[in-house]
Amino acid sequence: MPGMNASLKPEFRPIRSFVLRQGRLTNAQARILQERGSFYILDAQAAWHSPWAGSQALMLEIGFGNGEHLTQFAEKHPDWGCIGAEVHSPGVGSLLLRAEAAGLQNLRVLHDDVAPWLRSLPDSVFALVVVQFPDPWRKKRHHKRRIIQPDFLELLHRVMQSGGELQLATDWQPYAEQMLTLLESAPGWENLAGSGHYAAPPENRIQTRFERRGTALGHAVFDLRFACRKK
């Protein structure tokens, strides 16, 4: 099972948006990682090539949690190649169990820090990038750890196709406001809901257990949908 990428390019912002906690694997998660990890998990150090032949569209979900949304997306869109990035082993194990049970062939996993990997990719790889409920890092001194930052948006813009879509969702309003401001001030992004507006949830977004729990507690969800525009 690939380890965390310790190498950083000089231009990479070295502040990570996550804390790598040692989660406990269930027996089933440990088994699937051992038995099927070599099939599903990408080598973060290897030169990029699509795991699938042909010209199918590729999507990337960053921080997929337990994989509920990603596996359902892959099931509903068998003509898409789906890649999920997650640093936490229990989440990866949970995703692999779901993928194996569903017999998914159009899904792969980056079990590593996504930013250095993205920097190694060629331009214009993804037609869709999804970031759902990223850690809001509520304390002001931790805001620098939020994944949606100007340099990360610049990186996403490079690896996304022109006309591709970036979908974001959060239930933390101050983070939603910051993301909206950052995207509308960054070059090359078009707010599909109109300037200054949040979007309706995209049709492809599956409501996860995390979101259902938050909704039951009265948490509002803020969706952002931006198109990548290149000259």
XYZ file of C-alpha atoms in Angstrom:
231
model
C 0.000 0.000 0.000
C 1.576 3.313 -1.074
C 2.740 5.561 1.720
C 2.326 9.264 2.100
C 4.333 11.351 -0.337
C 7.022 13.136 1.629
C 8.601 15.002 -1.299
C 7.470 18.543 -1.999
C 8.360 20.697 -4.954
C 9.795 24.101 -3.995
C 6.722 25.998 -5.194
C 4.276 23.845 -3.232
C 2.583 25.445 -0.246
C 3.873 23.172 2.570
C 0.871 23.732 4.859
C -1.281 20.625 4.689
C -5.063 20.827 4.740
C -5.342 17.661 6.813
C -4.035 16.035 9.959
C -3.086 12.409 9.421
C -4.657 10.558 12.332
C -4.010 6.896 12.963
C -7.497 5.492 12.436
C -8.347 1.937 13.341
C -8.998 -0.414 10.447
C -11.706 -3.035 10.685
C -10.727 -6.578 9.767
C -12.663 -6.247 6.515
C -10.930 -2.968 5.627
C -7.495 -4.423 6.353
C -8.305 -7.474 4.239
C -9.517 -5.524 1.209
C -6.518 -3.193 1.334
C -4.202 -6.186 1.395
C -6.003 -8.195 -1.268
C -7.167 -5.507 -3.699
C -5.075 -2.458 -2.933
C -2.706 -3.199 -5.798
C -5.618 -3.042 -8.242
C -7.424 0.040 -6.964
C -4.668 2.225 -5.487
C -2.620 4.395 -7.823
C 1.121 4.834 -7.416
C 1.517 8.509 -6.551
C 5.159 8.434 -7.687
C 4.521 6.939 -11.129
C 4.238 8.955 -14.315
C 0.620 9.669 -15.126
C -1.347 7.579 -17.545
C -5.069 7.006 -17.460
C -5.981 3.634 -15.910
C -8.604 3.239 -18.617
C -8.224 2.903 -22.357
C -10.133 5.233 -24.623
C -11.156 8.839 -24.280
C -13.681 8.619 -21.461
C -14.174 11.614 -19.204
C -12.322 11.602 -15.885
C -13.585 12.882 -12.549
C -11.704 13.437 -9.310
C -13.196 13.569 -5.825
C -10.863 15.048 -3.224
C -11.383 13.830 0.336
C -14.058 11.191 -0.270
C -14.541 10.158 3.366
C -16.011 6.654 3.450
C -16.555 6.624 -0.313
C -20.347 6.733 -0.272
C -20.663 9.494 -2.886
C -17.804 8.330 -5.100
C -18.943 4.717 -5.414
C -22.514 5.745 -6.210
C -21.259 8.211 -8.820
C -19.122 5.480 -10.400
C -22.086 3.089 -10.454
C -24.354 5.659 -12.090
C -21.711 6.766 -14.614
C -19.988 3.604 -15.908
C -18.662 5.564 -18.897
C -16.637 7.845 -16.594
C -13.262 7.101 -15.076
C -13.492 8.003 -11.377
C -10.530 8.753 -9.113
C -10.832 9.490 -5.418
C -8.128 11.035 -3.229
C -8.092 10.281 0.491
C -5.303 10.155 3.068
C -7.107 8.206 5.790
C -6.769 4.420 5.546
C -10.170 3.490 7.068
C -11.893 5.643 4.465
C -9.902 4.021 1.668
C -10.728 0.586 3.051
C -14.412 1.471 3.219
C -14.378 2.687 -0.381
C -12.646 -0.460 -1.618
C -15.222 -2.643 0.126
C -18.011 -0.709 -1.596
C -16.263 -0.814 -4.960
C -15.555 -4.538 -4.745
C -19.124 -5.342 -3.704
C -20.427 -3.366 -6.685
C -17.855 -4.839 -9.084
C -16.668 -1.400 -10.139
C -13.941 -1.300 -12.766
C -14.103 2.449 -13.394
C -12.773 3.552 -10.004
C -9.268 4.102 -8.657
C -7.842 5.658 -5.480
C -4.998 8.011 -4.652
C -4.084 7.131 -1.060
C -1.826 10.127 -0.661
C -1.661 13.904 -0.383
C -3.440 15.117 -3.500
C -1.595 18.420 -4.077
C 1.893 17.069 -4.920
C 0.267 14.429 -7.134
C -1.759 17.038 -9.004
C 1.408 19.027 -9.617
C 2.894 16.010 -11.374
C -0.018 15.686 -13.818
C -0.184 17.104 -17.335
C -2.617 19.859 -18.203
C -6.333 19.360 -18.830
C -6.894 15.903 -17.330
C -10.232 16.153 -15.499
C -13.705 17.055 -16.729
C -15.087 17.173 -13.184
C -13.545 17.817 -9.763
C -15.613 17.401 -6.589
C -14.701 18.591 -3.082
C -17.477 17.874 -0.611
C -17.490 19.115 2.963
C -13.755 19.769 3.328
C -12.471 20.441 6.822
C -13.510 24.062 7.528
C -10.719 24.649 10.048
C -12.991 26.945 12.043
C -10.370 28.727 14.151
C -8.976 31.809 12.443
C -5.370 30.787 13.037
C -6.096 27.554 11.137
C -7.713 29.159 8.076
C -4.417 28.784 6.226
C -5.019 25.013 6.353
C -8.213 25.185 4.334
C -7.760 23.322 1.073
C -9.468 25.956 -1.065
C -6.749 28.580 -1.389
C -5.609 30.697 -4.368
C -2.637 28.449 -5.190
C -4.772 25.301 -5.027
C -7.385 26.840 -7.327
C -4.607 27.708 -9.768
C -3.452 24.098 -9.633
C -6.974 22.758 -10.212
C -7.438 25.141 -13.127
C -4.353 23.740 -14.837
C -5.317 20.068 -14.504
C -8.966 20.602 -15.460
C -10.273 20.683 -18.998
C -11.685 23.885 -20.409
C -15.407 23.711 -19.765
C -14.905 21.250 -16.923
C -16.773 21.777 -13.679
C -15.595 22.276 -10.111
C -18.241 21.327 -7.543
C -17.846 22.348 -3.908
C -20.136 21.832 -0.928
C -19.881 22.867 2.715
C -22.203 23.312 5.677
C -19.976 25.976 7.244
C -21.197 29.359 5.975
C -17.994 31.361 6.638
C -16.046 28.828 4.563
C -18.682 28.964 1.815
C -18.357 32.745 1.719
C -14.572 32.518 1.532
C -14.680 29.941 -1.276
C -17.148 32.045 -3.247
C -14.972 35.136 -2.870
C -11.783 33.297 -3.824
C -13.268 31.660 -6.913
C -14.920 34.821 -8.174
C -11.657 36.734 -7.830
C -9.497 34.000 -9.394
C -8.920 34.130 -13.152
C -10.401 31.441 -15.355
C -13.475 30.484 -13.321
C -17.135 31.171 -14.134
C -19.843 30.948 -11.483
C -22.548 28.806 -13.093
C -25.127 30.177 -10.651
C -24.310 33.790 -11.494
C -21.988 36.216 -9.767
C -22.376 36.270 -5.995
C -24.757 33.307 -5.895
C -24.611 29.785 -4.540
C -25.790 26.975 -6.792
C -28.499 24.376 -6.587
C -27.054 20.947 -5.761
C -25.812 19.237 -8.934
C -27.822 16.251 -10.123
C -24.825 13.957 -9.697
C -24.367 14.800 -6.008
C -25.563 11.976 -3.785
C -26.591 12.968 -0.283
C -24.216 11.136 2.049
C -24.780 10.024 5.609
C -22.654 12.969 6.768
C -24.883 15.433 4.937
C -28.101 13.770 6.076
C -26.944 14.006 9.678
C -26.097 17.682 9.282
C -29.408 18.435 7.595
C -31.258 16.712 10.434
C -29.437 19.049 12.825
C -30.571 22.065 10.838
C -27.290 22.766 9.038
C -27.683 24.554 5.712
C -25.596 23.240 2.814
C -23.924 25.673 0.421
C -23.152 24.413 -3.085
C -20.770 26.122 -5.479
C -20.429 25.192 -9.148
C -17.777 26.840 -11.274
C -16.763 26.173 -14.861
C -13.096 26.143 -15.797
C -12.491 28.591 -18.636
C -9.271 28.618 -20.628
C -8.310 30.872 -23.497
